[in-house]
XYZ file of C-alpha atoms in Angstrom:
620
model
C 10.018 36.497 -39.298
C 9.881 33.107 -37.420
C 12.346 31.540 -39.199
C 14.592 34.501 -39.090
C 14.111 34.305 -35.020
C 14.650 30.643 -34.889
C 17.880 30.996 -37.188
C 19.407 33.875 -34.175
C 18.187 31.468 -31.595
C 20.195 28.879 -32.977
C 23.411 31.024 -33.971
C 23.335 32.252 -30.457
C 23.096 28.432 -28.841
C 25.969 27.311 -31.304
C 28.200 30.608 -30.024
C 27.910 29.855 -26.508
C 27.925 25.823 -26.345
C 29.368 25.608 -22.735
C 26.084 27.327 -21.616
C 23.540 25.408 -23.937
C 24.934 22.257 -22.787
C 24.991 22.729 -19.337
C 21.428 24.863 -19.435
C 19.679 21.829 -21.581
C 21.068 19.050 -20.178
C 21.127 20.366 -16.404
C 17.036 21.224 -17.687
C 16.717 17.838 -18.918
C 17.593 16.271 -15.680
C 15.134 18.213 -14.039
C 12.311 17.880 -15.964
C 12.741 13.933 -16.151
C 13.011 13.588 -12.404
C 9.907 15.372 -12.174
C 8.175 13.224 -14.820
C 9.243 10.247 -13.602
C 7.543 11.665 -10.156
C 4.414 12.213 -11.911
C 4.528 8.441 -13.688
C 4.592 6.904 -9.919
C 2.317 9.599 -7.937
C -0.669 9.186 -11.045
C 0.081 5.259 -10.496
C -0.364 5.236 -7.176
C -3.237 7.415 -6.905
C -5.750 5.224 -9.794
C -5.335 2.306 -8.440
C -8.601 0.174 -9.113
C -9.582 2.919 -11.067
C -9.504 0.896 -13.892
C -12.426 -1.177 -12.902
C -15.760 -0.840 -14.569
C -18.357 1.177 -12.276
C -15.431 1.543 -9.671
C -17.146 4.904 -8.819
C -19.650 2.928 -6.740
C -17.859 -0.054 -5.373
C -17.438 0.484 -2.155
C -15.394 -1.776 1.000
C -16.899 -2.377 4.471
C -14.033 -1.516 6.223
C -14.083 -1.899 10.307
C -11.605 -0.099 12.863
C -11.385 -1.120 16.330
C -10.830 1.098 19.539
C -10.414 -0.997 22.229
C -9.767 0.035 25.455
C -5.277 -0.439 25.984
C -5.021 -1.122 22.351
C -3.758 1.109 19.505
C -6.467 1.798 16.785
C -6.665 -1.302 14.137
C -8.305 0.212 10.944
C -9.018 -3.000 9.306
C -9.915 -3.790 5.471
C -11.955 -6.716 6.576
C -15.463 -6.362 8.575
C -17.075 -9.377 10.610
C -18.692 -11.733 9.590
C -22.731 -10.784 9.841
C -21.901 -7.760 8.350
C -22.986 -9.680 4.743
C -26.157 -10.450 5.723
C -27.230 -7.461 7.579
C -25.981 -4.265 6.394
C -28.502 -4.326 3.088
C -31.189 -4.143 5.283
C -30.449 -1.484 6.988
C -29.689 0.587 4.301
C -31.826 0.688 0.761
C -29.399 2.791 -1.027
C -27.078 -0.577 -1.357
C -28.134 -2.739 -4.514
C -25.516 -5.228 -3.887
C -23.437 -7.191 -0.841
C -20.719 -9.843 -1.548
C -18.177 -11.464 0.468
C -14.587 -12.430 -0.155
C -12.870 -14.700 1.738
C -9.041 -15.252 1.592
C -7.807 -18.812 1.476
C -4.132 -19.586 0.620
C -5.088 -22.637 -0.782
C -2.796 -25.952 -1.231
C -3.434 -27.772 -4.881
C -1.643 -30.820 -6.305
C -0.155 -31.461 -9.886
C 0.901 -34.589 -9.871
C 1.160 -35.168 -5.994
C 3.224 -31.844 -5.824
C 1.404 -29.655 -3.665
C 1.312 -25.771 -4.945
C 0.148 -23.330 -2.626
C -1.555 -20.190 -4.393
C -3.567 -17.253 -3.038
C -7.229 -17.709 -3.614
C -10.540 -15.762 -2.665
C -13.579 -17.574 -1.946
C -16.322 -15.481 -3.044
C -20.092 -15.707 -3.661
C -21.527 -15.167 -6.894
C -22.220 -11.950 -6.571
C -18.792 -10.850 -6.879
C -18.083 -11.624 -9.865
C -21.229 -9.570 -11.246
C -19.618 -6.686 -8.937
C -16.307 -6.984 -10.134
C -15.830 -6.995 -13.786
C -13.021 -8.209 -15.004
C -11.972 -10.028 -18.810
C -12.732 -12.865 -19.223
C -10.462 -14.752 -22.092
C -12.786 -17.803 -21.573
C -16.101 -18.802 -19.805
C -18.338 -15.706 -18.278
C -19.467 -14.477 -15.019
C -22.973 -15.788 -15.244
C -21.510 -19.688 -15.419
C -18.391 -18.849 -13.775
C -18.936 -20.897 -10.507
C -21.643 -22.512 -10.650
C -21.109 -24.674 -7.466
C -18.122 -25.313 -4.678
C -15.781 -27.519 -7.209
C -16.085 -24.936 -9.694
C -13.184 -22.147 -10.424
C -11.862 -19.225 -11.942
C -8.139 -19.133 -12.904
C -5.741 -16.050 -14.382
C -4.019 -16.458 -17.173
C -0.751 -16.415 -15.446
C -1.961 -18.934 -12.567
C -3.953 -21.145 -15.594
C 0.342 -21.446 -17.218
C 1.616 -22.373 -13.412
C -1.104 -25.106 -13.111
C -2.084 -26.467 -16.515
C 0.655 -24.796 -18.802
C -1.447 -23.246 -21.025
C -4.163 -20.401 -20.883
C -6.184 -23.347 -22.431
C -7.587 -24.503 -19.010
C -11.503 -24.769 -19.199
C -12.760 -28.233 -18.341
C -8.935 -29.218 -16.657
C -9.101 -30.384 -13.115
C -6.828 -30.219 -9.977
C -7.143 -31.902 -6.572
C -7.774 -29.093 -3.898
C -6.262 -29.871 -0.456
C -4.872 -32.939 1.014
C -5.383 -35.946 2.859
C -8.921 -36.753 3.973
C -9.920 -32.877 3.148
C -9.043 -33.570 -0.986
C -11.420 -32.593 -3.188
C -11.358 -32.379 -7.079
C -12.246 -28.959 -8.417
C -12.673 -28.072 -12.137
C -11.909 -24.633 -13.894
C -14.925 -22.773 -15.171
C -13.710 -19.726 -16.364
C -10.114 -17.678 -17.123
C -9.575 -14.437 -16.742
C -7.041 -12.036 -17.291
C -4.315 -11.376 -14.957
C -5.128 -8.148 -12.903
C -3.069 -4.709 -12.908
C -0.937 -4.464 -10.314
C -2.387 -1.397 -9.504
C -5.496 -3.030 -7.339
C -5.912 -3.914 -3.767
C -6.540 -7.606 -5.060
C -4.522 -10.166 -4.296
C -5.651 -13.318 -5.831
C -4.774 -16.278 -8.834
C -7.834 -18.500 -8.307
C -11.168 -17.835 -7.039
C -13.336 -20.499 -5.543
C -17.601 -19.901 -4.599
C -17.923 -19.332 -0.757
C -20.722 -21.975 1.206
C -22.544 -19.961 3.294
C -24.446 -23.176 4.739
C -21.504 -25.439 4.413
C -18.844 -23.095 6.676
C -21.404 -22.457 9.047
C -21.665 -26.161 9.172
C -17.773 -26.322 9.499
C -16.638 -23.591 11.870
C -17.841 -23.228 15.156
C -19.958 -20.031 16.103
C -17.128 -17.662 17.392
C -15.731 -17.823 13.860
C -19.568 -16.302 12.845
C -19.785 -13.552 15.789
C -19.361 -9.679 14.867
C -15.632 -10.402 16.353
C -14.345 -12.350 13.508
C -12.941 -10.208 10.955
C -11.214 -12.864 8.362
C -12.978 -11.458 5.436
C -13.615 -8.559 3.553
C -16.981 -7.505 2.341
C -17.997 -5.050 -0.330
C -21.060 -3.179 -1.552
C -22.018 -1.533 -4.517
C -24.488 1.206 -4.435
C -27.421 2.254 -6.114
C -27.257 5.620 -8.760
C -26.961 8.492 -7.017
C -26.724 7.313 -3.401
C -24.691 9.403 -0.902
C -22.313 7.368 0.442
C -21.333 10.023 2.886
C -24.656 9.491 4.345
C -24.397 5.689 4.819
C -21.782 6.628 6.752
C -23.033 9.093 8.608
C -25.954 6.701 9.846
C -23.831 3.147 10.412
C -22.885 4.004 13.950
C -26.665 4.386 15.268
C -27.852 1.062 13.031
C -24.610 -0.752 14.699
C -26.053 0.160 17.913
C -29.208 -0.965 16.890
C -28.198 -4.439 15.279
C -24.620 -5.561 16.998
C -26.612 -7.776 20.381
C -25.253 -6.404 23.479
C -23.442 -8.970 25.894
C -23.117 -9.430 29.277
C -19.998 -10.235 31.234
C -19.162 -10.186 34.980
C -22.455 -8.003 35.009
C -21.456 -5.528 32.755
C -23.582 -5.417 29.658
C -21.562 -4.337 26.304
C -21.480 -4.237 22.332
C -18.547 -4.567 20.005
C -20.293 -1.635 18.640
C -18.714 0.720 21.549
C -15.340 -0.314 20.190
C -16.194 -0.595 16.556
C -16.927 1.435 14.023
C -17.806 0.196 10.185
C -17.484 2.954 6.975
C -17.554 2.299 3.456
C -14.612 3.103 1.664
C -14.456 3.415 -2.436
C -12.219 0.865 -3.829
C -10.277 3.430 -5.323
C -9.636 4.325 -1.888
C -8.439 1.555 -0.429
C -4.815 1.610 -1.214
C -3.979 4.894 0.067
C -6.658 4.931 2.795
C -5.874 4.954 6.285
C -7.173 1.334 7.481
C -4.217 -1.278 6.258
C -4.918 -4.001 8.857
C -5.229 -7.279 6.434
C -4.727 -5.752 3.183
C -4.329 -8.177 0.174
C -1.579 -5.942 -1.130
C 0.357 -4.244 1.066
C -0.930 -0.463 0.641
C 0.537 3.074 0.394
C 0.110 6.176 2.681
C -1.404 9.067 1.109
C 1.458 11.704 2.734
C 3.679 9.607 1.425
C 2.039 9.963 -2.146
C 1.328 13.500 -1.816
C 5.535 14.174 -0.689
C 6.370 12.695 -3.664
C 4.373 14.983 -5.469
C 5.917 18.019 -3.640
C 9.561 17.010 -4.439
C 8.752 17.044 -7.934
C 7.654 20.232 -7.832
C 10.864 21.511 -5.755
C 13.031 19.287 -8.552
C 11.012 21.360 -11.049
C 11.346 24.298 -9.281
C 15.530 23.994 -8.734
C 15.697 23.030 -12.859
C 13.667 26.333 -13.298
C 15.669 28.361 -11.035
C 19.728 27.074 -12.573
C 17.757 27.960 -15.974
C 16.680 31.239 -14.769
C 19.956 31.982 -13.653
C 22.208 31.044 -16.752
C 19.736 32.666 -18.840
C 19.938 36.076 -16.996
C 23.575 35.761 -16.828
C 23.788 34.649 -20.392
C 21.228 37.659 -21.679
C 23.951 40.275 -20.398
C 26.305 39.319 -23.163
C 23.895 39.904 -25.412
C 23.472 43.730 -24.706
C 25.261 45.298 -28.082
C 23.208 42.549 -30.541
C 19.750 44.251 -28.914
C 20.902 47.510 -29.489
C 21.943 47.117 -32.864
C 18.528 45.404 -33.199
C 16.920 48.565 -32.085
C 18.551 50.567 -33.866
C 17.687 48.914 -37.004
C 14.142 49.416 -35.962
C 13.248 45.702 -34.127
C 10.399 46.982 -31.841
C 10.135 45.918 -27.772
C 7.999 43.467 -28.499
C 9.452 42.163 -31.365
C 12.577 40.987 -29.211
C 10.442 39.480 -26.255
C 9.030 37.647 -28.540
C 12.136 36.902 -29.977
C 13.999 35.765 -26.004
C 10.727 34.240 -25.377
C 10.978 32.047 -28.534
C 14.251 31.071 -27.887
C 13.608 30.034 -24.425
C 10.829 27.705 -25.603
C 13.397 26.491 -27.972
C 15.751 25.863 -25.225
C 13.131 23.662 -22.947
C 11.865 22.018 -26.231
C 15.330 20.981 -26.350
C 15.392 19.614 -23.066
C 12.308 18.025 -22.587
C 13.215 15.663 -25.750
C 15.633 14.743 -23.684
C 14.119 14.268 -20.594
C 11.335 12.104 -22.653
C 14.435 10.165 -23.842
C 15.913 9.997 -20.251
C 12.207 8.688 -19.172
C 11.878 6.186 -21.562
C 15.436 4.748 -20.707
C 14.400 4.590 -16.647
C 10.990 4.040 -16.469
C 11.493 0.156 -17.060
C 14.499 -0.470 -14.962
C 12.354 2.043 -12.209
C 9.170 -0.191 -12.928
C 11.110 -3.560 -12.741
C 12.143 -2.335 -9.015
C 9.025 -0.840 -7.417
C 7.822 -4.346 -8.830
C 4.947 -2.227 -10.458
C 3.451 -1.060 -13.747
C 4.394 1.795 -14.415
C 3.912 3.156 -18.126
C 4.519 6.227 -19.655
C 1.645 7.115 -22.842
C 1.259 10.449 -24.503
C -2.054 9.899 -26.016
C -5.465 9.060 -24.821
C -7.095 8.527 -21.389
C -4.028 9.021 -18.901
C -2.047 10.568 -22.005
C 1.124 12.991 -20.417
C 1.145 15.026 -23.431
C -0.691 17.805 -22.211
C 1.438 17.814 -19.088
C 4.714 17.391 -21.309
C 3.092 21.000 -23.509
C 2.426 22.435 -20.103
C 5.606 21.755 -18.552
C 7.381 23.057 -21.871
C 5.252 26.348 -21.994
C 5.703 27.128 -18.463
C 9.238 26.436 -17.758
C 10.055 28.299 -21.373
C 7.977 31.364 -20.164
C 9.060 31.395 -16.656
C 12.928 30.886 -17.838
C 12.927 33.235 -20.552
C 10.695 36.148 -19.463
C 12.662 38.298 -17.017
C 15.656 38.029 -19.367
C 13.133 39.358 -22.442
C 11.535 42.256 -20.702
C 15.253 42.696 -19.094
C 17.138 42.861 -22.504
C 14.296 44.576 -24.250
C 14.458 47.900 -22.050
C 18.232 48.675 -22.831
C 19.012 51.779 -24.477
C 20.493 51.966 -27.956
C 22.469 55.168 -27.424
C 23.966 54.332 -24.072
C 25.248 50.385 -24.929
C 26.856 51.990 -28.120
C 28.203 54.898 -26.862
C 30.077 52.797 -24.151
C 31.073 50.826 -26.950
C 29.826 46.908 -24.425
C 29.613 44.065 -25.613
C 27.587 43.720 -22.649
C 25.684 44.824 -19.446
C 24.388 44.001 -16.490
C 20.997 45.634 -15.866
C 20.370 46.622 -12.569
C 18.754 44.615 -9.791
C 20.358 41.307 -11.823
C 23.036 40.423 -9.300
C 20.750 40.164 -6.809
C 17.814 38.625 -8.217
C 20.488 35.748 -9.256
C 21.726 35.752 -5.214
C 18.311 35.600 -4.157
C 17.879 32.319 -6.737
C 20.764 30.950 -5.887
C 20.114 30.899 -2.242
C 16.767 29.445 -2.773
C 18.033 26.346 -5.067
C 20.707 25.671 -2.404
C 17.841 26.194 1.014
C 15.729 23.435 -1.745
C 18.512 21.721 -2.416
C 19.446 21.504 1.718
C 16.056 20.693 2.386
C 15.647 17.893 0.029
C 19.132 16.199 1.936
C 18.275 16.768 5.301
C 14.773 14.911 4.497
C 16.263 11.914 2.342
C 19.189 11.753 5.644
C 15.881 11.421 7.801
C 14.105 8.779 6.134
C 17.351 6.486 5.577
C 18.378 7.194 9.436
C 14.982 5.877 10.311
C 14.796 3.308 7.912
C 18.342 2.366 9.325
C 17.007 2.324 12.766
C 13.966 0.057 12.229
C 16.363 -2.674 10.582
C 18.671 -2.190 13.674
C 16.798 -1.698 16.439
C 15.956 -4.406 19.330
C 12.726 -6.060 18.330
C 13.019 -8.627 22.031
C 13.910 -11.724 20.011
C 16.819 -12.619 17.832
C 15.550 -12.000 14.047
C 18.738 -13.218 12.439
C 18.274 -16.738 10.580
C 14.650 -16.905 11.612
C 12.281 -18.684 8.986
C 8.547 -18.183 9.539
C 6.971 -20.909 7.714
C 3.181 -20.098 5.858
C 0.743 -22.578 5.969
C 1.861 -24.454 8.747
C -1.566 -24.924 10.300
C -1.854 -27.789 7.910
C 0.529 -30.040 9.787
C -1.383 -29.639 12.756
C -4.916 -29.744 10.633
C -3.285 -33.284 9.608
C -2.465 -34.129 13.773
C 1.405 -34.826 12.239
C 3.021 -31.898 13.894
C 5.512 -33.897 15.848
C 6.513 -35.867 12.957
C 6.547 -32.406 10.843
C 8.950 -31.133 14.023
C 10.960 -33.363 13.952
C 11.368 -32.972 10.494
C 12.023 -29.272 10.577
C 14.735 -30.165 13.160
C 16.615 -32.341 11.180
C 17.659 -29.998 8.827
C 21.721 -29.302 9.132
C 21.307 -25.426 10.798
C 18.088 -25.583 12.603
C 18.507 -25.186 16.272
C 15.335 -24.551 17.344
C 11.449 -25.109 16.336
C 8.231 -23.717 17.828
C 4.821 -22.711 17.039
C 2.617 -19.880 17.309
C -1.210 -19.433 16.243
C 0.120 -15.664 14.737
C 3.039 -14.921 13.122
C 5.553 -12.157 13.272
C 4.436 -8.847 12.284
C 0.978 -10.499 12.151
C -1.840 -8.217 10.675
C -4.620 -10.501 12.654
C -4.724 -10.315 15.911
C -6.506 -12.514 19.186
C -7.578 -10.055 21.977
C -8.212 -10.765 25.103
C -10.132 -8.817 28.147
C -7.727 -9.000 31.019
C -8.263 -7.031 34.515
C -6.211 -7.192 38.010
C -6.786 -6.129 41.112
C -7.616 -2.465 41.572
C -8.377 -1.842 37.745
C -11.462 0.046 37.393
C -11.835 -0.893 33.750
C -10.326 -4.027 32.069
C -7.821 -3.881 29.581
C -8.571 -5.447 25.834
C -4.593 -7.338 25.551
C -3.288 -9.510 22.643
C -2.518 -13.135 23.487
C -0.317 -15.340 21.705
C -0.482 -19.100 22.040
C 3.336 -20.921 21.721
C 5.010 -23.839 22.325
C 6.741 -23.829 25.594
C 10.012 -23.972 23.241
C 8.816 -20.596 21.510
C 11.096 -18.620 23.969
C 13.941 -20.066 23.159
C 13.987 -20.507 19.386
C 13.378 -16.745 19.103
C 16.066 -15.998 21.516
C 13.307 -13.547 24.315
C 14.860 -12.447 27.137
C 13.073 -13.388 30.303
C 12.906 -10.356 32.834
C 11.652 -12.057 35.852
C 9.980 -15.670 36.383
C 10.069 -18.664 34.428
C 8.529 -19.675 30.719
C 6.032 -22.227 29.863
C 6.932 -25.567 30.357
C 5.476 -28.895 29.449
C 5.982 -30.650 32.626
C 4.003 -27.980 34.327
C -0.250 -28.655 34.143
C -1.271 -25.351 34.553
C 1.134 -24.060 31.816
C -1.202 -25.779 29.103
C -4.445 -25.035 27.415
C -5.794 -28.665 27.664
C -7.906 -30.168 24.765
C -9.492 -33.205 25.391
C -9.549 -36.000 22.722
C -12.967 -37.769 22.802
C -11.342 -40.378 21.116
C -8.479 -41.301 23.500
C -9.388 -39.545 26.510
C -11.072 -40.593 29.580
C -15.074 -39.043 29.395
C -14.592 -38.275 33.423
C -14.883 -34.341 33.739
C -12.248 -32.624 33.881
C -11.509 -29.271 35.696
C -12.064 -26.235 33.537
C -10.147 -24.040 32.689
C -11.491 -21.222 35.129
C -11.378 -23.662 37.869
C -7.593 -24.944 37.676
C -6.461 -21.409 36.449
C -3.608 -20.636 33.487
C -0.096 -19.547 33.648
C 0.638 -17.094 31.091
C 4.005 -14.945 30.471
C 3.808 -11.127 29.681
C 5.878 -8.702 28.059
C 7.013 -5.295 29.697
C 4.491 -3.446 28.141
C 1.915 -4.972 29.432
C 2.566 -5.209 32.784
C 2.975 -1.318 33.157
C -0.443 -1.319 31.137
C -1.554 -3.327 34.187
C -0.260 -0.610 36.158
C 2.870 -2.986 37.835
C 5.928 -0.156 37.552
C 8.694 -3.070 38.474
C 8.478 -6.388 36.161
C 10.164 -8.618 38.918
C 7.038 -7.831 40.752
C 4.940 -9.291 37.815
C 4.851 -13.173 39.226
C 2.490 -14.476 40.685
C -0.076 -11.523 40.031
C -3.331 -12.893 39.449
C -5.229 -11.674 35.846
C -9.151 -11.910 35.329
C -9.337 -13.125 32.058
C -12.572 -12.611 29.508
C -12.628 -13.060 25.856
C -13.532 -9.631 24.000
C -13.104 -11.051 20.683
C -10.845 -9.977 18.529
């Protein structure tokens, strides 16, 4: 009986091959946009998944809500928060820290800048991950020992090979020699970290280095991560870290008010899994992802499924009319009712079997080129853990049923006597008509829907690469790493440098960069503010303005030739040890943007100079 049902399923495909063709192949399409959906929303949804014990790794993650600022949802916490949190809080067996250090190594006197972590033992017992050589117990073993991926052990040493090889870390006086202990394999891309070498972190030794500020619960240049005990309730931890901040963040006083960071901070743990799609971005290793944005993918996949479904629906139900005089015969023959749903059923299975081989072909073709171009990697399996076969059945089954029912109950209800008497070759049952002008409107509102949206997010995109930023973005180069030139005390020579290149008309520094995900805060209040404002401050070159083309509004910009326009540094070495004014006592000009002077409550800018600002660190 099966074969005999697959045989007329055939017969009737080969009879009407306009319709197969453009019902399997217009299916097809469908079903491998929706796949292909599926591939990048399960990607982007397990990242760090992969990591052993993930379920209780957890990041300290801090957001700030200062007064005049936006919210910053950070992935980095300060700096006590390592040696303070575990005691608060017994349900944590573990704390490490991770440090991020765009480090500067030399092959040969070439220098070779890589991104590197320094971390403290500890992580490495948290974290996991294969090694190829070496192991986590004598994987850095002191501050010249470190730990290599395979891919960053071929850059350096050109060979995976590298255990025992050495490479000179920094330059100049600050040169050290540092010797690989360990290789491991290069992380999935799917992870929040960033990293090719990873170097142990000196408690004692950058306390000894950095000055306090750089120790306070306001600095927030590295990340920190706990892993939990069995069976602790994270949710609960949470729940209790704004009363233990209270209790453990010192209160300070300034101008006679008495504050804590931990009125405008708040700390959570956040699973690692988490991290990427969570809401706090601010100083990400990876640049993350925004769970709507996830979760919209996810819904157009279902509407492409959806407007595959409904064009099949519809040529089926047109197609099943022809059909009418073969069902009576059938009937008349004695081919029971459900005999032939079976039999419209089956051949709609048949038809999305069809087409999903296709669409698994279709995948298979795009999913490298679509890979390559997300710069991700994305795979496509049908067995084992993360296997899509069971979605590829489901799909099949549902689409076949939902495609091929309403034409099997349809078609199995006709009437022997009345098809043959009329002597049709087919009929229409009624209620068809509009059933396909209902589906037909709905695949064209979907359809509608799906261009208005992708008009939206190009018009936007469109508008953020167009719109006036207040400096001249074309042919400006923002150089990484140039803190080293000024480390060095060369920056004049390294100007001058920079200068000299044929095109360059115009070179300046700044202690942040553009679109900078760190950020230097300061309190500032004027006269008849009740509550000061929390402000970010830049520091520049007085040439800043004019290499990135600002428009001045009212006033004048920095200038060198004007005392009170600098942050003065004294050189113990060179200068005179007579004091010197402070800096409260001689006062600073500054220049502000629009935005903050109506923050400051002054409506006209041209009325901005020569206001007076109280200025108090809040530290950011």
């Amino acid at each position: 009986m099966w074969r005999n049902y697959v045989t007329v399923g055939i017969r009737a495909l080969i009879r009407s091959r306009t319709y197969a063709v453009i019902n399997v192949f217009g299916l097809a399409a469908g079903l491998a946009a929706c796949l292909l959906l599926l591939v990048y929303v399960r990607y982007e949804t397990n990242y760090d998944s992969w990591l052993e014990g993930s379920e209780r790794l957890y990041q300290v993650q801090a957001t700030w809500h200062e007064t005049g600022q936006p919210v910053a949802a950070n992935q980095t916490s300060p700096f006590p928060v390592h040696e303070s949190i575990a005691g608060g809080f017994p349900q944590i067996e573990a704390v490490s820290i991770a440090y991020p250090v765009r480090a500067v190594l030399q092959r040969d006197g070439e220098p070779l800048y890589v991104e590197s972590l320094s971390v403290d033992p500890v992580f490495l017992d948290m974290f996991r991950f294969d090694f190829v050589h070496g192991s986590p117990r004598t994987a850095l073993p002191n501050v010249n020992a470190m730990v290599v991926t395979e891919s960053e052990a071929v850059r350096l040493f050109g060979t995976v090979d590298a255990m025992g090889r050495t490479i000179t870390v920094g330059t100049g006086d600050n040169a050290e020699q540092a010797t690989v202990t360990a290789v491991i394999r290069d992380l999935p891309r799917n992870t929040h970290l960033d990293f090719g070498v990873l170097f142990r972190f000196d408690h004692a030794a950058y306390a000894a280095a950095v000055p306090p500020e750089y120790r306070s619960w306001g600095s927030m240049g590295q990340f920190h991560y706990v892993r939990l005990r069995e069976g602790a309730d994270v949710a609960a931890i949470n729940a209790a870290l704004p009363a233990w901040e209270q209790r453990t963040i010192p209160r300070e006083t300034e101008e006679g008010r008495t504050s804590s960071r931990a009125d405008i901070m708040d700390l959570s743990l956040v699973s690692v899994r988490d991290v990427h799609l969570g809401e706090a971005q601010l100083g990400a290793m990876r640049p993350g992802n925004d769970s709507r944005t996830v979760a919209t993918f996810s819904i157009v996949a279902v509407l492409i499924l959806a407007m595959a479904c409904i064009n099949f629906i519809n040529l089926s139900t047109a197609q099943a009319g022809q059909r009418a005089r073969e069902v009576a015969l059938r009937k008349v023959v004695g081919a029971s009712r459900r005999q032939l749903v079976v039999q419209f059923l089956g051949e709609s299975l048949l038809l999305t079997t069809v087409a999903m081989l296709i669409a698994l072909a279709l995948v298979e073709l795009v999913l490298p080129w679509l890979s390559s171009w997300l710069d991700s990697d994305l795979s496509f399996q049908y067995l084992g853990e993360g296997g899509f076969l069971p979605h590829i059945l489901a799909l099949v089954l549902v689409v076949g049923a939902v495609g091929g029912l309403y034409p099997a109950f349809v078609l199995s209800r006709f009437q022997p006597a009345q098809i043959l008497k009329a002597n049709k070759a087919s009929a229409d049952p009624a209620g068809t008509g509009r059933l396909r002008a209902a589906l037909v409107v709905l695949q064209f509102a979907i359809s509608i829907g799906l261009i208005i949206c992708t008009w939206v997010v190009w018009s936007q995109t469109e508008y953020v690469q167009n719109v006036d930023p207040g400096y001249d973005r074309e042919g400006l180069i923002q150089v990484r790493g140039a803190w080293r030139f000024e480390e060095r005390g060369n920056w004049e020579s390294a100007r001058r440098t920079f200068a000299a290149v044929p095109g360059v008309t115009g070179v300046a520094r700044t202690n942040l960069g553009v679109a900078a995900t760190n950020k230097t805060i300061l309190s500032v209040s004027t006269e008849g503010m009740a509550e000061p404002l929390n402000i970010r401050v830049y520091a520049v070159d007085p040439e800043f303005f004019s290499t990135m083309a600002m428009r001045l509004l009212a006033g004048r910009g920095l200038g060198e030739r004007f005392a009170n326009d600098r942050v003065v540094r004294p050189d113990p070495e060179t200068e005179s040890p007579q004091p010197a004014p402070t800096l409260a006592q001689r006062g600073l000009k500054v220049v502000v943007n629009r935005n903050a002077t109506r923050l400051l409550g002054i409506r006209d800018p041209q009325q901005a100079p020569g206001r007076q600002l109280r200025v108090g660190n809040a530290g950011g």
